[in-house]
Tab-separated table of C-alpha atoms and ligand atoms in Angstrom:
chain	number	residue	atom	x	y	z
A	1242	MET	CA	111.514	88.450	52.449
A	1243	LYS	CA	114.752	90.245	51.570
A	1244	ALA	CA	115.460	92.384	48.524
A	1245	ILE	CA	118.924	93.172	47.252
A	1246	ILE	CA	118.983	96.675	45.817
A	1247	ILE	CA	121.795	97.662	43.488
A	1248	GLY	CA	122.503	101.404	43.261
A	1249	ALA	CA	121.798	104.197	45.733
A	1250	GLY	CA	120.616	106.753	43.168
A	1251	ILE	CA	117.076	108.091	42.950
A	1252	GLY	CA	115.924	104.718	41.647
A	1253	GLY	CA	117.530	102.499	44.274
A	1254	MET	CA	116.585	104.707	47.214
A	1255	SER	CA	112.971	105.097	46.099
A	1256	ALA	CA	112.682	101.345	45.448
A	1257	ALA	CA	113.911	100.709	48.986
A	1258	ALA	CA	111.334	103.148	50.367
A	1259	ALA	CA	108.542	101.474	48.378
A	1260	LEU	CA	109.494	97.949	49.469
A	1261	LYS	CA	109.888	99.030	53.088
A	1262	GLN	CA	106.276	100.227	52.960
A	1263	GLN	CA	105.339	96.620	52.126
A	1264	GLY	CA	107.347	95.275	55.082
A	1265	ILE	CA	110.130	93.925	52.854
A	1266	GLU	CA	113.684	94.049	54.192
A	1267	CYS	CA	116.131	95.733	51.805
A	1268	GLU	CA	119.897	95.752	51.604
A	1269	ILE	CA	121.357	98.466	49.363
A	1270	PHE	CA	124.707	98.128	47.553
A	1271	GLU	CA	126.285	101.145	45.872
A	1272	ALA	CA	129.378	101.007	43.659
A	1273	VAL	CA	130.984	104.288	44.647
A	1274	LYS	CA	132.404	105.200	48.031
A	1275	GLU	CA	131.122	108.764	47.703
A	1276	MET	CA	128.137	109.877	45.614
A	1277	LYS	CA	129.054	112.340	42.834
A	1278	PRO	CA	125.974	112.872	40.643
A	1279	VAL	CA	126.587	113.767	36.987
A	1280	GLY	CA	124.018	116.576	36.886
A	1281	ALA	CA	123.781	119.660	39.097
A	1282	ALA	CA	120.006	119.571	39.518
A	1283	ILE	CA	116.841	118.048	38.136
A	1284	SER	CA	113.265	119.150	37.805
A	1285	VAL	CA	111.097	116.706	39.669
A	1286	TRP	CA	107.799	117.246	37.867
A	1287	SER	CA	104.469	116.883	39.672
A	1288	ASN	CA	104.258	113.140	38.925
A	1289	GLY	CA	107.628	112.673	40.630
A	1290	VAL	CA	106.632	114.875	43.571
A	1291	LYS	CA	103.455	112.805	44.019
A	1292	CYS	CA	105.644	109.681	44.137
A	1293	MET	CA	107.965	111.247	46.724
A	1294	ASN	CA	104.915	112.110	48.858
A	1295	HIS	CA	103.527	108.583	48.437
A	1296	LEU	CA	106.868	107.081	49.470
A	1297	GLY	CA	106.986	109.209	52.632
A	1298	MET	CA	109.748	111.513	51.374
A	1299	GLY	CA	107.614	114.567	50.553
A	1300	SER	CA	109.470	116.670	53.126
A	1301	ILE	CA	112.593	116.373	50.968
A	1302	MET	CA	110.708	118.096	48.161
A	1303	ASP	CA	109.592	120.807	50.609
A	1304	ASN	CA	113.220	121.308	51.705
A	1305	LEU	CA	114.758	121.415	48.256
A	1306	GLY	CA	112.121	122.535	45.738
A	1307	GLY	CA	112.716	125.900	44.097
A	1308	PRO	CA	110.005	128.538	43.549
A	1309	MET	CA	109.253	127.760	39.893
A	1310	HIS	CA	105.916	129.512	39.391
A	1311	ARG	CA	106.224	130.687	35.794
A	1312	MET	CA	107.754	129.587	32.534
A	1313	ALA	CA	109.150	131.607	29.620
A	1314	TYR	CA	110.869	131.140	26.291
A	1315	ASN	CA	113.034	133.988	25.016
A	1316	GLU	CA	114.586	134.389	21.611
A	1317	GLY	CA	118.266	133.584	22.169
A	1318	ILE	CA	119.937	136.288	20.102
A	1319	SER	CA	117.673	139.276	20.815
A	1320	GLY	CA	116.511	138.117	24.242
A	1321	ALA	CA	112.915	139.067	23.302
A	1322	THR	CA	110.144	137.200	25.103
A	1323	MET	CA	108.462	134.612	22.879
A	1324	THR	CA	106.031	133.367	25.535
A	1325	GLN	CA	105.678	133.771	29.277
A	1326	PHE	CA	102.980	132.276	31.480
A	1327	SER	CA	102.051	131.178	34.986
A	1328	LEU	CA	102.288	127.474	35.833
A	1329	ALA	CA	99.399	127.845	38.323
A	1330	PRO	CA	96.790	126.345	35.930
A	1331	LEU	CA	99.021	123.272	35.469
A	1332	VAL	CA	99.459	122.830	39.221
A	1333	ALA	CA	95.699	123.199	39.707
A	1334	GLU	CA	94.957	120.635	37.014
A	1335	VAL	CA	97.434	117.940	38.057
A	1336	GLY	CA	97.128	118.563	41.793
A	1337	GLU	CA	100.817	119.008	42.625
A	1338	ARG	CA	103.645	121.468	41.997
A	1339	PRO	CA	106.887	120.753	40.179
A	1340	CYS	CA	110.056	120.882	42.283
A	1341	PRO	CA	113.393	121.743	40.686
A	1342	VAL	CA	116.017	120.463	43.143
A	1343	SER	CA	119.765	120.206	43.576
A	1344	ARG	CA	120.611	116.690	42.549
A	1345	ALA	CA	123.401	116.204	45.098
A	1346	ASP	CA	121.098	117.411	47.895
A	1347	LEU	CA	118.259	115.173	46.688
A	1348	GLN	CA	120.446	112.073	46.645
A	1349	ALA	CA	122.028	112.958	49.989
A	1350	GLN	CA	118.662	113.544	51.649
A	1351	MET	CA	117.185	110.338	50.235
A	1352	ILE	CA	120.155	108.368	51.585
A	1353	ASP	CA	119.937	110.126	54.954
A	1354	TRP	CA	116.196	109.453	55.085
A	1355	TRP	CA	116.949	105.748	54.688
A	1356	GLY	CA	119.994	105.763	57.003
A	1357	ARG	CA	123.409	106.350	55.403
A	1358	GLU	CA	125.053	103.825	57.719
A	1359	LYS	CA	122.772	101.100	56.352
A	1360	VAL	CA	123.902	101.564	52.721
A	1361	HIS	CA	126.878	99.435	51.636
A	1362	PHE	CA	129.114	101.837	49.690
A	1363	GLY	CA	132.040	100.677	47.530
A	1364	LYS	CA	130.188	97.536	46.397
A	1365	ARG	CA	130.177	97.295	42.600
A	1366	LEU	CA	127.955	94.577	41.145
A	1367	GLU	CA	129.858	92.315	38.778
A	1368	ALA	CA	127.580	89.331	38.205
A	1369	VAL	CA	124.084	88.067	38.935
A	1370	THR	CA	122.856	84.490	39.299
A	1371	GLN	CA	119.471	83.181	40.348
A	1372	THR	CA	117.796	79.918	41.268
A	1373	ASP	CA	114.098	79.129	41.692
A	1374	THR	CA	114.237	80.539	45.201
A	1375	ASN	CA	116.887	83.242	45.395
A	1376	VAL	CA	119.267	85.683	43.698
A	1377	THR	CA	122.975	86.135	44.335
A	1378	ALA	CA	124.954	89.276	43.550
A	1379	THR	CA	128.705	89.047	43.168
A	1380	PHE	CA	130.687	92.234	43.654
A	1381	THR	CA	134.001	93.233	42.140
A	1382	ASP	CA	135.705	92.792	45.541
A	1383	GLY	CA	134.795	89.096	45.367
A	1384	SER	CA	132.102	89.281	48.063
A	1385	THR	CA	128.585	87.968	47.462
A	1386	VAL	CA	125.135	88.512	48.910
A	1387	THR	CA	122.012	86.424	48.484
A	1388	GLY	CA	118.416	87.615	48.739
A	1389	ASP	CA	114.944	86.598	47.631
A	1390	PHE	CA	114.979	89.011	44.723
A	1391	MET	CA	116.985	91.875	43.228
A	1392	ILE	CA	116.023	95.383	42.182
A	1393	ALA	CA	118.776	96.572	39.876
A	1394	ALA	CA	118.870	100.366	39.835
A	1395	ASP	CA	122.446	100.528	38.607
A	1396	GLY	CA	121.893	103.375	36.169
A	1397	ALA	CA	122.383	103.998	32.470
A	1398	HIS	CA	125.459	101.732	32.207
A	1399	SER	CA	123.660	98.898	34.047
A	1400	ILE	CA	125.410	95.559	34.411
A	1401	ALA	CA	122.140	93.904	35.411
A	1402	ARG	CA	120.484	95.032	32.151
A	1403	GLU	CA	122.799	92.729	30.235
A	1404	TYR	CA	121.866	89.881	32.569
A	1405	VAL	CA	118.107	90.501	32.174
A	1406	LEU	CA	118.206	90.878	28.382
A	1407	GLY	CA	120.920	88.317	27.696
A	1408	HIS	CA	122.814	90.780	25.515
A	1409	LYS	CA	124.597	94.107	25.732
A	1410	VAL	CA	122.705	97.248	24.786
A	1411	GLU	CA	124.573	100.141	23.166
A	1412	ARG	CA	123.643	103.655	24.241
A	1413	ARG	CA	122.662	106.075	21.452
A	1414	TYR	CA	124.291	109.507	21.255
A	1415	ALA	CA	121.500	112.081	21.092
A	1416	GLY	CA	123.616	114.574	19.144
A	1417	TYR	CA	124.189	117.317	21.686
A	1418	VAL	CA	126.356	118.305	24.618
A	1419	ASN	CA	124.864	119.653	27.833
A	1420	TRP	CA	126.802	121.838	30.293
A	1421	ASN	CA	125.108	122.270	33.645
A	1422	GLY	CA	125.714	123.681	37.085
A	1423	LEU	CA	124.453	126.072	39.743
A	1424	VAL	CA	124.842	129.852	40.101
A	1425	GLU	CA	123.456	132.352	42.558
A	1426	ILE	CA	120.161	133.812	41.341
A	1427	ASP	CA	120.668	137.063	39.456
A	1428	GLU	CA	117.618	138.793	38.029
A	1429	ALA	CA	119.823	140.282	35.318
A	1430	ILE	CA	119.759	136.734	33.923
A	1431	ALA	CA	116.084	135.902	34.516
A	1432	PRO	CA	113.276	136.344	37.066
A	1433	ALA	CA	113.842	134.407	40.291
A	1434	ASP	CA	110.521	132.541	40.194
A	1435	GLN	CA	110.571	131.456	36.565
A	1436	TRP	CA	111.938	128.641	34.417
A	1437	THR	CA	113.468	130.686	31.609
A	1438	MET	CA	114.797	129.281	28.351
A	1439	PHE	CA	116.639	131.081	25.561
A	1440	VAL	CA	116.418	129.315	22.197
A	1441	ALA	CA	117.908	129.867	18.733
A	1442	ASP	CA	119.836	127.914	16.074
A	1443	GLY	CA	119.008	124.558	17.698
A	1444	LYS	CA	120.797	125.637	20.888
A	1445	ARG	CA	119.212	126.170	24.277
A	1446	VAL	CA	120.099	127.976	27.505
A	1447	SER	CA	117.978	127.370	30.583
A	1448	VAL	CA	117.802	128.671	34.144
A	1449	MET	CA	115.499	127.201	36.757
A	1450	PRO	CA	115.248	128.326	40.403
A	1451	ILE	CA	116.109	125.777	43.104
A	1452	ALA	CA	116.215	126.287	46.893
A	1453	ASP	CA	118.732	128.585	48.593
A	1454	ASN	CA	118.622	131.341	45.976
A	1455	ARG	CA	120.308	129.330	43.226
A	1456	PHE	CA	119.631	128.877	39.533
A	1457	TYR	CA	120.159	125.456	37.988
A	1458	PHE	CA	121.522	126.378	34.564
A	1459	PHE	CA	122.202	124.383	31.457
A	1460	PHE	CA	123.468	125.042	27.952
A	1461	ASP	CA	122.697	122.619	25.087
A	1462	VAL	CA	124.759	122.692	21.894
A	1463	PRO	CA	124.439	120.168	19.029
A	1464	LEU	CA	127.998	118.829	18.566
A	1465	PRO	CA	129.810	115.717	17.382
A	1466	LEU	CA	130.610	113.050	19.950
A	1467	GLY	CA	134.075	112.863	21.463
A	1468	LEU	CA	135.311	116.460	21.348
A	1469	PRO	CA	138.012	117.185	23.960
A	1470	GLN	CA	136.637	117.983	27.402
A	1471	ASP	CA	138.509	120.478	29.498
A	1472	ARG	CA	136.978	122.309	32.445
A	1473	SER	CA	139.507	125.125	32.154
A	1474	THR	CA	138.092	126.149	28.746
A	1475	VAL	CA	134.385	125.996	29.670
A	1476	LYS	CA	133.807	129.761	29.675
A	1477	HIS	CA	135.808	130.212	26.494
A	1478	ASP	CA	133.899	127.359	24.793
A	1479	LEU	CA	130.485	128.683	25.841
A	1480	THR	CA	131.395	132.232	24.864
A	1481	GLY	CA	132.251	130.898	21.416
A	1482	TYR	CA	129.053	128.866	21.011
A	1483	PHE	CA	126.881	131.743	22.248
A	1484	GLN	CA	128.857	134.752	21.044
A	1485	ASP	CA	125.951	136.638	19.445
A	1486	TRP	CA	123.451	135.811	22.158
A	1487	ALA	CA	121.551	138.224	24.372
A	1488	GLN	CA	123.113	139.932	27.411
A	1489	PRO	CA	121.445	137.668	30.054
A	1490	VAL	CA	123.169	134.669	28.442
A	1491	GLN	CA	126.539	136.488	28.556
A	1492	THR	CA	125.886	137.413	32.208
A	1493	LEU	CA	125.183	133.737	32.957
A	1494	ILE	CA	128.392	132.603	31.239
A	1495	ASP	CA	130.333	135.177	33.294
A	1496	ALA	CA	128.751	133.870	36.502
A	1497	ILE	CA	129.487	130.161	36.118
A	1498	THR	CA	132.218	128.366	38.036
A	1499	PRO	CA	134.153	126.154	35.593
A	1500	GLU	CA	135.322	123.736	38.328
A	1501	THR	CA	131.726	122.785	39.189
A	1502	THR	CA	130.262	122.889	35.677
A	1503	ASN	CA	129.453	119.460	34.241
A	1504	ARG	CA	129.820	118.659	30.545
A	1505	ILE	CA	127.738	115.696	29.404
A	1506	GLU	CA	127.358	114.111	25.985
A	1507	ILE	CA	123.673	113.216	26.091
A	1508	HIS	CA	122.674	109.621	25.334
A	1509	ASP	CA	119.640	107.423	25.589
A	1510	VAL	CA	118.895	103.736	25.115
A	1511	GLU	CA	116.398	102.334	22.624
A	1512	PRO	CA	113.352	101.230	24.680
A	1513	PHE	CA	113.409	97.498	25.327
A	1514	LYS	CA	111.566	94.749	27.114
A	1515	PRO	CA	111.398	92.843	29.370
A	1516	LEU	CA	112.409	94.785	32.444
A	1517	VAL	CA	112.346	91.615	34.517
A	1518	LYS	CA	113.962	88.196	34.414
A	1519	GLY	CA	112.511	85.909	37.100
A	1520	ARG	CA	113.591	87.444	40.394
A	1521	VAL	CA	115.643	90.318	38.960
A	1522	ALA	CA	113.971	93.602	37.975
A	1523	LEU	CA	115.485	96.680	36.334
A	1524	LEU	CA	114.389	100.026	37.740
A	1525	GLY	CA	115.220	103.634	36.823
A	1526	ASP	CA	117.826	104.368	34.149
A	1527	ALA	CA	118.860	100.702	34.144
A	1528	GLY	CA	115.460	99.955	32.606
A	1529	HIS	CA	114.916	103.110	30.546
A	1530	SER	CA	117.675	105.567	29.917
A	1531	THR	CA	116.304	108.735	28.368
A	1532	THR	CA	117.566	112.101	27.163
A	1533	PRO	CA	116.651	114.813	29.686
A	1534	ASP	CA	114.530	116.713	27.153
A	1535	ILE	CA	111.236	116.342	29.017
A	1536	GLY	CA	112.793	116.135	32.486
A	1537	GLN	CA	111.293	112.743	33.212
A	1538	GLY	CA	114.160	110.261	33.772
A	1539	GLY	CA	114.266	110.636	37.537
A	1540	CYS	CA	110.483	110.998	37.735
A	1541	ALA	CA	110.124	107.707	35.857
A	1542	ALA	CA	112.447	106.027	38.379
A	1543	LEU	CA	110.199	107.308	41.182
A	1544	GLU	CA	107.141	106.023	39.318
A	1545	ASP	CA	108.809	102.624	38.907
A	1546	ALA	CA	109.318	102.457	42.662
A	1547	VAL	CA	105.702	103.345	43.434
A	1548	VAL	CA	104.446	100.708	41.001
A	1549	LEU	CA	106.867	98.135	42.407
A	1550	GLY	CA	105.416	98.720	45.866
A	1551	GLN	CA	101.862	98.475	44.511
A	1552	CYS	CA	102.678	95.150	42.840
A	1553	PHE	CA	104.032	93.694	46.090
A	1554	ALA	CA	100.948	94.977	47.899
A	1555	GLU	CA	98.784	92.943	45.510
A	1556	GLU	CA	100.895	89.795	45.014
A	1557	ASP	CA	102.541	87.470	47.555
A	1558	SER	CA	104.549	85.652	44.893
A	1559	ILE	CA	107.793	87.440	44.007
A	1560	GLU	CA	107.761	86.279	40.388
A	1561	LEU	CA	104.151	87.385	39.925
A	1562	ALA	CA	104.733	90.748	41.586
A	1563	LEU	CA	107.757	91.425	39.372
A	1564	ALA	CA	105.942	90.241	36.245
A	1565	GLU	CA	103.128	92.614	37.115
A	1566	TYR	CA	105.674	95.417	37.598
A	1567	ASN	CA	107.089	94.650	34.155
A	1568	ASP	CA	103.662	94.756	32.527
A	1569	ALA	CA	102.691	97.970	34.281
A	1570	ARG	CA	105.869	99.844	33.330
A	1571	VAL	CA	107.033	98.715	29.887
A	1572	ASP	CA	104.723	100.913	27.809
A	1573	ARG	CA	104.892	103.965	30.064
A	1574	VAL	CA	108.692	104.107	30.085
A	1575	LYS	CA	108.904	103.475	26.347
A	1576	ASP	CA	106.498	106.354	25.803
A	1577	LEU	CA	108.588	108.703	27.983
A	1578	VAL	CA	111.882	107.794	26.268
A	1579	LEU	CA	110.410	108.280	22.795
A	1580	LYS	CA	108.646	111.506	23.755
A	1581	ALA	CA	111.947	112.893	25.072
A	1582	ARG	CA	113.719	111.792	21.905
A	1583	ALA	CA	111.146	113.532	19.691
A	1584	ARG	CA	111.402	116.699	21.808
A	1585	CYS	CA	115.197	116.487	21.624
A	1586	ASP	CA	115.121	116.453	17.823
A	1587	VAL	CA	112.856	119.513	17.637
A	1588	THR	CA	114.721	121.511	20.295
A	1589	HIS	CA	118.143	120.843	18.789
A	1590	GLY	CA	117.365	121.645	15.189
A	1591	TYR	CA	117.929	118.195	13.666
A	1592	HIS	CA	115.207	119.022	11.111
A	1593	PRO	CA	115.667	122.802	10.769
A	1594	GLU	CA	112.231	123.495	9.283
A	1595	THR	CA	110.484	121.749	12.166
A	1596	THR	CA	112.555	123.695	14.659
A	1597	GLN	CA	111.798	126.997	12.911
A	1598	ALA	CA	108.096	126.110	12.969
A	1599	TRP	CA	108.412	125.436	16.721
A	1600	TYR	CA	110.048	128.841	17.282
A	1601	GLU	CA	107.128	130.411	15.386
A	1602	GLU	CA	104.635	128.462	17.499
A	1603	LEU	CA	106.310	129.716	20.687
A	1604	ARG	CA	105.693	133.306	19.607
A	1605	SER	CA	101.924	132.727	19.693
A	1606	GLU	CA	101.911	130.279	22.606
A	1607	THR	CA	99.721	131.342	25.550
A	1608	GLY	CA	100.996	128.556	27.767
A	1609	GLU	CA	97.924	126.425	27.177
A	1610	GLY	CA	99.590	124.186	24.581
A	1611	ILE	CA	102.763	123.661	26.601
A	1612	MET	CA	100.839	122.961	29.815
A	1613	LYS	CA	98.569	120.523	27.970
A	1614	GLY	CA	101.649	118.496	26.984
A	1615	LEU	CA	103.111	118.668	30.487
A	1616	SER	CA	99.833	117.656	32.094
A	1617	LYS	CA	99.410	114.655	29.766
A	1618	THR	CA	102.866	113.400	30.731
A	1619	ILE	CA	102.285	114.016	34.438
A	1620	LEU	CA	98.813	112.472	34.585
A	1621	GLY	CA	100.072	109.369	32.737
A	1622	GLY	CA	101.962	108.402	35.905
A	1623	PRO	CA	100.758	105.760	38.378
A	1624	LEU	CA	99.289	108.268	40.822
A	1625	GLY	CA	97.408	110.241	38.175
B	927	LIG	P1	121.567	106.846	38.683
B	927	LIG	O1	121.229	108.174	39.224
B	927	LIG	O2	122.562	106.763	37.596
B	927	LIG	O3	122.048	105.964	39.901
B	927	LIG	C1	122.589	104.682	39.703
B	927	LIG	C2	123.448	104.365	40.891
B	927	LIG	O4	123.932	103.032	40.743
B	927	LIG	C3	124.670	105.265	40.972
B	927	LIG	O5	124.803	105.760	42.281
B	927	LIG	C4	125.832	104.361	40.576
B	927	LIG	O6	127.041	104.691	41.227
B	927	LIG	C5	125.305	103.013	41.008
B	927	LIG	N1	125.888	101.905	40.230
B	927	LIG	C6	126.181	101.878	38.920
B	927	LIG	N2	126.699	100.691	38.566
B	927	LIG	C7	126.707	99.939	39.687
B	927	LIG	C8	127.139	98.621	39.966
B	927	LIG	N3	127.640	97.828	39.010
B	927	LIG	N4	127.020	98.158	41.239
B	927	LIG	C9	126.498	98.945	42.225
B	927	LIG	N5	126.080	100.209	42.011
B	927	LIG	C10	126.181	100.703	40.756
B	927	LIG	N6	115.349	113.497	35.397
B	927	LIG	C11	114.256	114.171	35.805
B	927	LIG	O7	113.312	113.564	36.317
B	927	LIG	N7	114.180	115.521	35.652
B	927	LIG	C12	115.194	116.246	35.118
B	927	LIG	O8	115.096	117.470	35.012
B	927	LIG	C13	116.362	115.567	34.687
B	927	LIG	N8	117.385	116.254	34.165
B	927	LIG	C14	118.517	115.584	33.796
B	927	LIG	C15	119.569	116.310	33.253
B	927	LIG	C16	120.719	115.663	32.856
B	927	LIG	C17	121.843	116.457	32.264
B	927	LIG	C18	120.819	114.256	33.007
B	927	LIG	C19	122.061	113.536	32.594
B	927	LIG	C20	119.758	113.524	33.531
B	927	LIG	C21	118.595	114.182	33.928
B	927	LIG	N9	117.521	113.490	34.456
B	927	LIG	C22	116.394	114.153	34.850
B	927	LIG	C23	117.538	112.021	34.547
B	927	LIG	C24	117.851	111.542	35.944
B	927	LIG	O9	119.049	112.123	36.384
B	927	LIG	C25	117.996	110.031	35.928
B	927	LIG	O10	116.930	109.461	35.252
B	927	LIG	C26	118.026	109.498	37.357
B	927	LIG	O11	119.160	109.973	38.028
B	927	LIG	C27	118.049	107.976	37.330
B	927	LIG	O12	118.254	107.494	38.626
B	927	LIG	P2	118.824	106.030	38.797
B	927	LIG	O13	118.877	105.810	40.266
B	927	LIG	O14	118.074	105.085	37.959
B	927	LIG	O15	120.273	106.084	38.169
């Protein structure tokens, strides 16, 4: 049995690992010649780490995971602590730690784990056709490949999604711009073992420790879509958006390198179904593109892969295995996308009274409420 996998992101590489565990041959086709991820880092929450362990790639988490042992919210303007707590009770409850990781390193190590020379780079999917017995991918260079089935992990702008649904899906602008990158850890910004967020006026600044003494930082600012993007003005822009903010935020802005700072207009896609058409299945962002507000997009791709493997372990028929995958994932991924969207609205001040009420809540938060929410999301994954 041979699977064609489209995309060598977190989704495609984890799908390949899951299918390999079931003895299924995989050929991976990636559009770009060189991987250049759009985000500097991601937090792989405990559900994602469990999936990486299950897929045999746990050592990558050990290599790359940062020491995120505590969490804190600070008031953005004054810098005063609103809440600060240990994540140890969460880790104890869910049975695994979260791992914030450099995204480029994660993708590179997943590809190396598989065998870089075995991935076909520079192959952009253009069209999909299928018969009762096989699937053919046509690439923009005119070449084709045929396999028994296709896992399309071609990301948020998926071509295969249009094929599976029979219509184009428009992405929805979530109303804010996210700047992100990496800086050396500086305790004048925040403690080295803590995920620290500064919040005020519907804006957010976050630093999270990843391996090699680096902070993954991001700034969120609610803004209209389509403003000019210019790396050379990043510091000036951020200084303007955060001019009254506390000293650690100013220190962070001073520390960033404009050339390696990403600016992303955040989008998601309205949850849809099905995720599968016959022998073609969508996986990862192709099947459920979410805002990053609960840090679950990549984790959901890893969950998809684990479930895909489980379905092939239970079913010999490709169509039945993929139908089972569809049924097992549709509600979970819808839930994650909508949860992130709801969180996004509160965090970014779209209903100011709700956001003010959240700021008030944070001031009396012991950590229990936040960890309860995190644990519910984590334990809703396929590995509990
Ligand atoms: P992608 O990573 O987009 O990979 C798709 C791959 O397919 C790419 O390599 C692309 O080049 C390739 N491709 C595209 N089109 C074609 C084609 N036609 N033919 C062949 N190949 C193609 N998730 C978390 O879990 N935690 C976080 O903290 C987190 N933070 C985030 C922060 C930001 C700012 C953003 C934008 C996202 C964040 N995410 C997070 C989400 C996470 O990055 C995505 O969910 C994850 O990368 C999805 O992986 P994927 O493989 O499905 O898609």
